[in-house]
Amino acid sequence: MNTTMEQTLLQKAKDARAFSQAKYSHFKVGAALLTDANEIITGCNVESSSYSLTICAERVALTKALSEGKTKFKAIAIAAKDGEFCPPCGACRQLLFDYAPDLEIILTNGNQQQHYTIKELLPHAFEDSQLG
Ligand code: THU
């Protein structure tokens, strides 16, 4: 991905964090998912008083995109607290892998970036081919 697109994606993830519904944890997360057509779909975490119903920013972005018929993805940027990188949780890793096994993952701590692939973050993944 070129630098301009990466900067745009990072900024969208940071902007999406402003909409975070995190009244229980106060941990605000924003995500920006890049489609193969270079569209950007954002998400933020949405928490519930029944804590386990909370949805992470990454899964909000992914399900928003899928529900709009966007099914091919190149990258996702994730922004949380300034000064800290926020790697995706295990549940998000599985869902991201299911829909985008070659996804690039860009974490930002506000001014520095870390780059991963979903395969690096979820080695030996369970995958749909195993369902027969
Ligand atoms: N969270 C995310 O949205 N994404 C992550 O990658 C890690 C965790 C959210 C879930 C919950 O609302 C809060 O952060 C604390 O776990």
mmCIF file of C-alpha atoms and ligand atoms in Angstrom:
data_model
loop_
_atom_site.group_PDB
_atom_site.id
_atom_site.type_symbol
_atom_site.label_atom_id
_atom_site.label_comp_id
_atom_site.label_asym_id
_atom_site.label_seq_id
_atom_site.Cartn_x
_atom_site.Cartn_y
_atom_site.Cartn_z
ATOM 1 C CA MET A 1 0.000 0.000 0.000
ATOM 2 C CA ASN A 2 1.310 3.470 -0.786
ATOM 3 C CA THR A 3 2.138 5.943 1.966
ATOM 4 C CA THR A 4 -0.742 8.292 1.187
ATOM 5 C CA MET A 5 -3.296 5.489 1.409
ATOM 6 C CA GLU A 6 -1.754 4.247 4.651
ATOM 7 C CA GLN A 7 -1.889 7.752 6.152
ATOM 8 C CA THR A 8 -5.535 8.079 5.095
ATOM 9 C CA LEU A 9 -6.412 4.698 6.597
ATOM 10 C CA LEU A 10 -4.657 5.556 9.864
ATOM 11 C CA GLN A 11 -6.430 8.892 10.102
ATOM 12 C CA LYS A 12 -9.819 7.228 9.493
ATOM 13 C CA ALA A 13 -9.113 4.735 12.296
ATOM 14 C CA LYS A 14 -8.197 7.571 14.664
ATOM 15 C CA ASP A 15 -11.320 9.517 13.656
ATOM 16 C CA ALA A 16 -13.558 6.455 14.172
ATOM 17 C CA ARG A 17 -12.302 6.168 17.757
ATOM 18 C CA ALA A 18 -14.239 9.354 18.551
ATOM 19 C CA PHE A 19 -17.503 7.413 18.094
ATOM 20 C CA SER A 20 -16.464 4.597 20.442
ATOM 21 C CA GLN A 21 -19.184 3.485 22.870
ATOM 22 C CA ALA A 22 -16.911 2.453 25.727
ATOM 23 C CA LYS A 23 -18.701 3.592 28.857
ATOM 24 C CA TYR A 24 -17.708 0.472 30.806
ATOM 25 C CA SER A 25 -14.034 0.054 29.956
ATOM 26 C CA HIS A 26 -13.321 3.630 28.814
ATOM 27 C CA PHE A 27 -10.979 2.003 26.286
ATOM 28 C CA LYS A 28 -11.783 3.631 22.960
ATOM 29 C CA VAL A 29 -10.837 1.838 19.753
ATOM 30 C CA GLY A 30 -11.222 2.837 16.116
ATOM 31 C CA ALA A 31 -10.663 0.720 13.029
ATOM 32 C CA ALA A 32 -10.591 1.431 9.304
ATOM 33 C CA LEU A 33 -10.907 -1.389 6.802
ATOM 34 C CA LEU A 34 -9.668 -0.954 3.221
ATOM 35 C CA THR A 35 -11.532 -2.835 0.483
ATOM 36 C CA ASP A 36 -10.010 -4.084 -2.750
ATOM 37 C CA ALA A 37 -11.752 -1.142 -4.449
ATOM 38 C CA ASN A 38 -9.953 1.264 -2.096
ATOM 39 C CA GLU A 39 -13.096 2.104 -0.137
ATOM 40 C CA ILE A 40 -12.686 2.621 3.593
ATOM 41 C CA ILE A 41 -15.210 1.282 6.087
ATOM 42 C CA THR A 42 -14.770 2.372 9.687
ATOM 43 C CA GLY A 43 -15.788 0.864 13.008
ATOM 44 C CA CYS A 44 -15.531 1.575 16.714
ATOM 45 C CA ASN A 45 -16.037 -0.634 19.734
ATOM 46 C CA VAL A 46 -19.600 -0.849 21.025
ATOM 47 C CA GLU A 47 -19.941 -2.020 24.623
ATOM 48 C CA SER A 48 -22.901 -3.540 26.457
ATOM 49 C CA SER A 49 -23.966 -3.598 30.112
ATOM 50 C CA SER A 50 -23.920 -7.355 29.540
ATOM 51 C CA TYR A 51 -20.167 -7.163 29.002
ATOM 52 C CA SER A 52 -19.723 -10.226 26.807
ATOM 53 C CA LEU A 53 -22.005 -8.696 24.174
ATOM 54 C CA THR A 54 -19.411 -6.008 23.501
ATOM 55 C CA ILE A 55 -18.256 -5.823 19.896
ATOM 56 C CA CYS A 56 -14.724 -4.743 18.996
ATOM 57 C CA ALA A 57 -14.019 -1.969 16.515
ATOM 58 C CA GLU A 58 -12.532 -4.421 14.013
ATOM 59 C CA ARG A 59 -15.619 -6.625 13.925
ATOM 60 C CA VAL A 60 -17.908 -3.621 13.646
ATOM 61 C CA ALA A 61 -15.942 -2.452 10.589
ATOM 62 C CA LEU A 62 -15.914 -5.931 9.067
ATOM 63 C CA THR A 63 -19.623 -6.613 9.572
ATOM 64 C CA LYS A 64 -20.559 -3.150 8.340
ATOM 65 C CA ALA A 65 -18.589 -3.802 5.145
ATOM 66 C CA LEU A 66 -19.955 -7.315 4.594
ATOM 67 C CA SER A 67 -23.506 -6.119 5.174
ATOM 68 C CA GLU A 68 -23.022 -3.586 2.384
ATOM 69 C CA GLY A 69 -21.829 -6.262 -0.044
ATOM 70 C CA LYS A 70 -18.139 -5.410 0.304
ATOM 71 C CA THR A 71 -16.379 -8.740 0.604
ATOM 72 C CA LYS A 72 -12.725 -8.286 -0.403
ATOM 73 C CA PHE A 73 -10.272 -6.530 1.875
ATOM 74 C CA LYS A 74 -6.630 -5.469 1.695
ATOM 75 C CA ALA A 75 -5.851 -3.903 5.065
ATOM 76 C CA ILE A 76 -7.160 -2.732 8.415
ATOM 77 C CA ALA A 77 -5.783 0.051 10.600
ATOM 78 C CA ILE A 78 -6.418 0.017 14.356
ATOM 79 C CA ALA A 79 -6.051 2.956 16.740
ATOM 80 C CA ALA A 80 -6.640 3.013 20.481
ATOM 81 C CA LYS A 81 -4.859 4.890 23.285
ATOM 82 C CA ASP A 82 -2.150 7.344 22.269
ATOM 83 C CA GLY A 83 1.208 5.820 23.141
ATOM 84 C CA GLU A 84 -0.033 2.213 22.991
ATOM 85 C CA PHE A 85 -0.494 -0.266 20.172
ATOM 86 C CA CYS A 86 -3.746 -2.257 20.233
ATOM 87 C CA PRO A 87 -3.443 -5.663 18.584
ATOM 88 C CA PRO A 88 -6.751 -7.312 17.616
ATOM 89 C CA CYS A 89 -8.255 -9.796 20.081
ATOM 90 C CA GLY A 90 -8.443 -13.512 19.289
ATOM 91 C CA ALA A 91 -12.075 -13.416 18.178
ATOM 92 C CA CYS A 92 -11.351 -10.581 15.742
ATOM 93 C CA ARG A 93 -8.301 -12.384 14.394
ATOM 94 C CA GLN A 94 -10.422 -15.415 13.527
ATOM 95 C CA LEU A 95 -13.146 -13.397 11.827
ATOM 96 C CA LEU A 96 -10.651 -11.244 9.918
ATOM 97 C CA PHE A 97 -8.845 -14.398 8.766
ATOM 98 C CA ASP A 98 -12.150 -16.013 7.688
ATOM 99 C CA TYR A 99 -12.962 -13.111 5.371
ATOM 100 C CA ALA A 100 -9.500 -11.807 4.448
ATOM 101 C CA PRO A 101 -6.732 -14.424 4.825
ATOM 102 C CA ASP A 102 -4.161 -12.098 3.234
ATOM 103 C CA LEU A 103 -5.113 -9.037 5.248
ATOM 104 C CA GLU A 104 -2.454 -6.511 6.252
ATOM 105 C CA ILE A 105 -2.856 -5.152 9.765
ATOM 106 C CA ILE A 106 -1.519 -1.737 10.705
ATOM 107 C CA LEU A 107 -1.419 -0.734 14.355
ATOM 108 C CA THR A 108 -0.743 2.818 15.423
ATOM 109 C CA ASN A 109 0.138 4.239 18.810
ATOM 110 C CA GLY A 110 -0.563 7.734 17.556
ATOM 111 C CA ASN A 111 2.708 8.468 15.837
ATOM 112 C CA GLN A 112 4.396 5.124 15.125
ATOM 113 C CA GLN A 113 3.133 2.144 13.196
ATOM 114 C CA GLN A 114 3.508 -1.645 13.417
ATOM 115 C CA HIS A 115 2.752 -3.838 10.394
ATOM 116 C CA TYR A 116 1.595 -7.458 10.473
ATOM 117 C CA THR A 117 -0.294 -9.897 8.322
ATOM 118 C CA ILE A 118 -3.289 -11.746 9.703
ATOM 119 C CA LYS A 119 -1.380 -15.013 9.108
ATOM 120 C CA GLU A 120 1.390 -13.778 11.408
ATOM 121 C CA LEU A 121 -1.133 -12.909 14.115
ATOM 122 C CA LEU A 122 -3.134 -16.129 13.732
ATOM 123 C CA PRO A 123 -0.754 -18.942 12.773
ATOM 124 C CA HIS A 124 -2.188 -22.433 12.208
ATOM 125 C CA ALA A 125 -5.664 -20.930 11.931
ATOM 126 C CA PHE A 126 -8.842 -22.937 11.820
ATOM 127 C CA GLU A 127 -10.237 -22.383 8.357
ATOM 128 C CA ASP A 128 -13.317 -23.152 6.322
ATOM 129 C CA SER A 129 -11.607 -25.916 4.289
ATOM 130 C CA GLN A 130 -11.624 -28.014 7.463
ATOM 131 C CA LEU A 131 -15.400 -28.005 7.497
ATOM 132 C CA GLY A 132 -15.357 -30.348 4.506
HETATM 133 N N1 THU B 1 -11.381 -3.765 21.865
HETATM 134 C C1 THU B 1 -11.469 -3.468 20.525
HETATM 135 O O1 THU B 1 -12.402 -2.798 20.090
HETATM 136 N N2 THU B 1 -10.500 -3.944 19.712
HETATM 137 C C2 THU B 1 -9.378 -4.617 20.128
HETATM 138 O O2 THU B 1 -8.542 -4.941 19.316
HETATM 139 C C3 THU B 1 -9.206 -4.933 21.541
HETATM 140 C C4 THU B 1 -10.330 -4.581 22.435
HETATM 141 C C5 THU B 1 -12.390 -3.194 22.760
HETATM 142 C C6 THU B 1 -13.376 -4.141 23.345
HETATM 143 C C7 THU B 1 -13.790 -3.400 24.600
HETATM 144 O O3 THU B 1 -14.795 -2.477 24.271
HETATM 145 C C8 THU B 1 -12.557 -2.634 25.007
HETATM 146 O O4 THU B 1 -11.743 -2.577 23.854
HETATM 147 C C9 THU B 1 -11.785 -3.253 26.146
HETATM 148 O O5 THU B 1 -11.531 -4.587 25.916
#
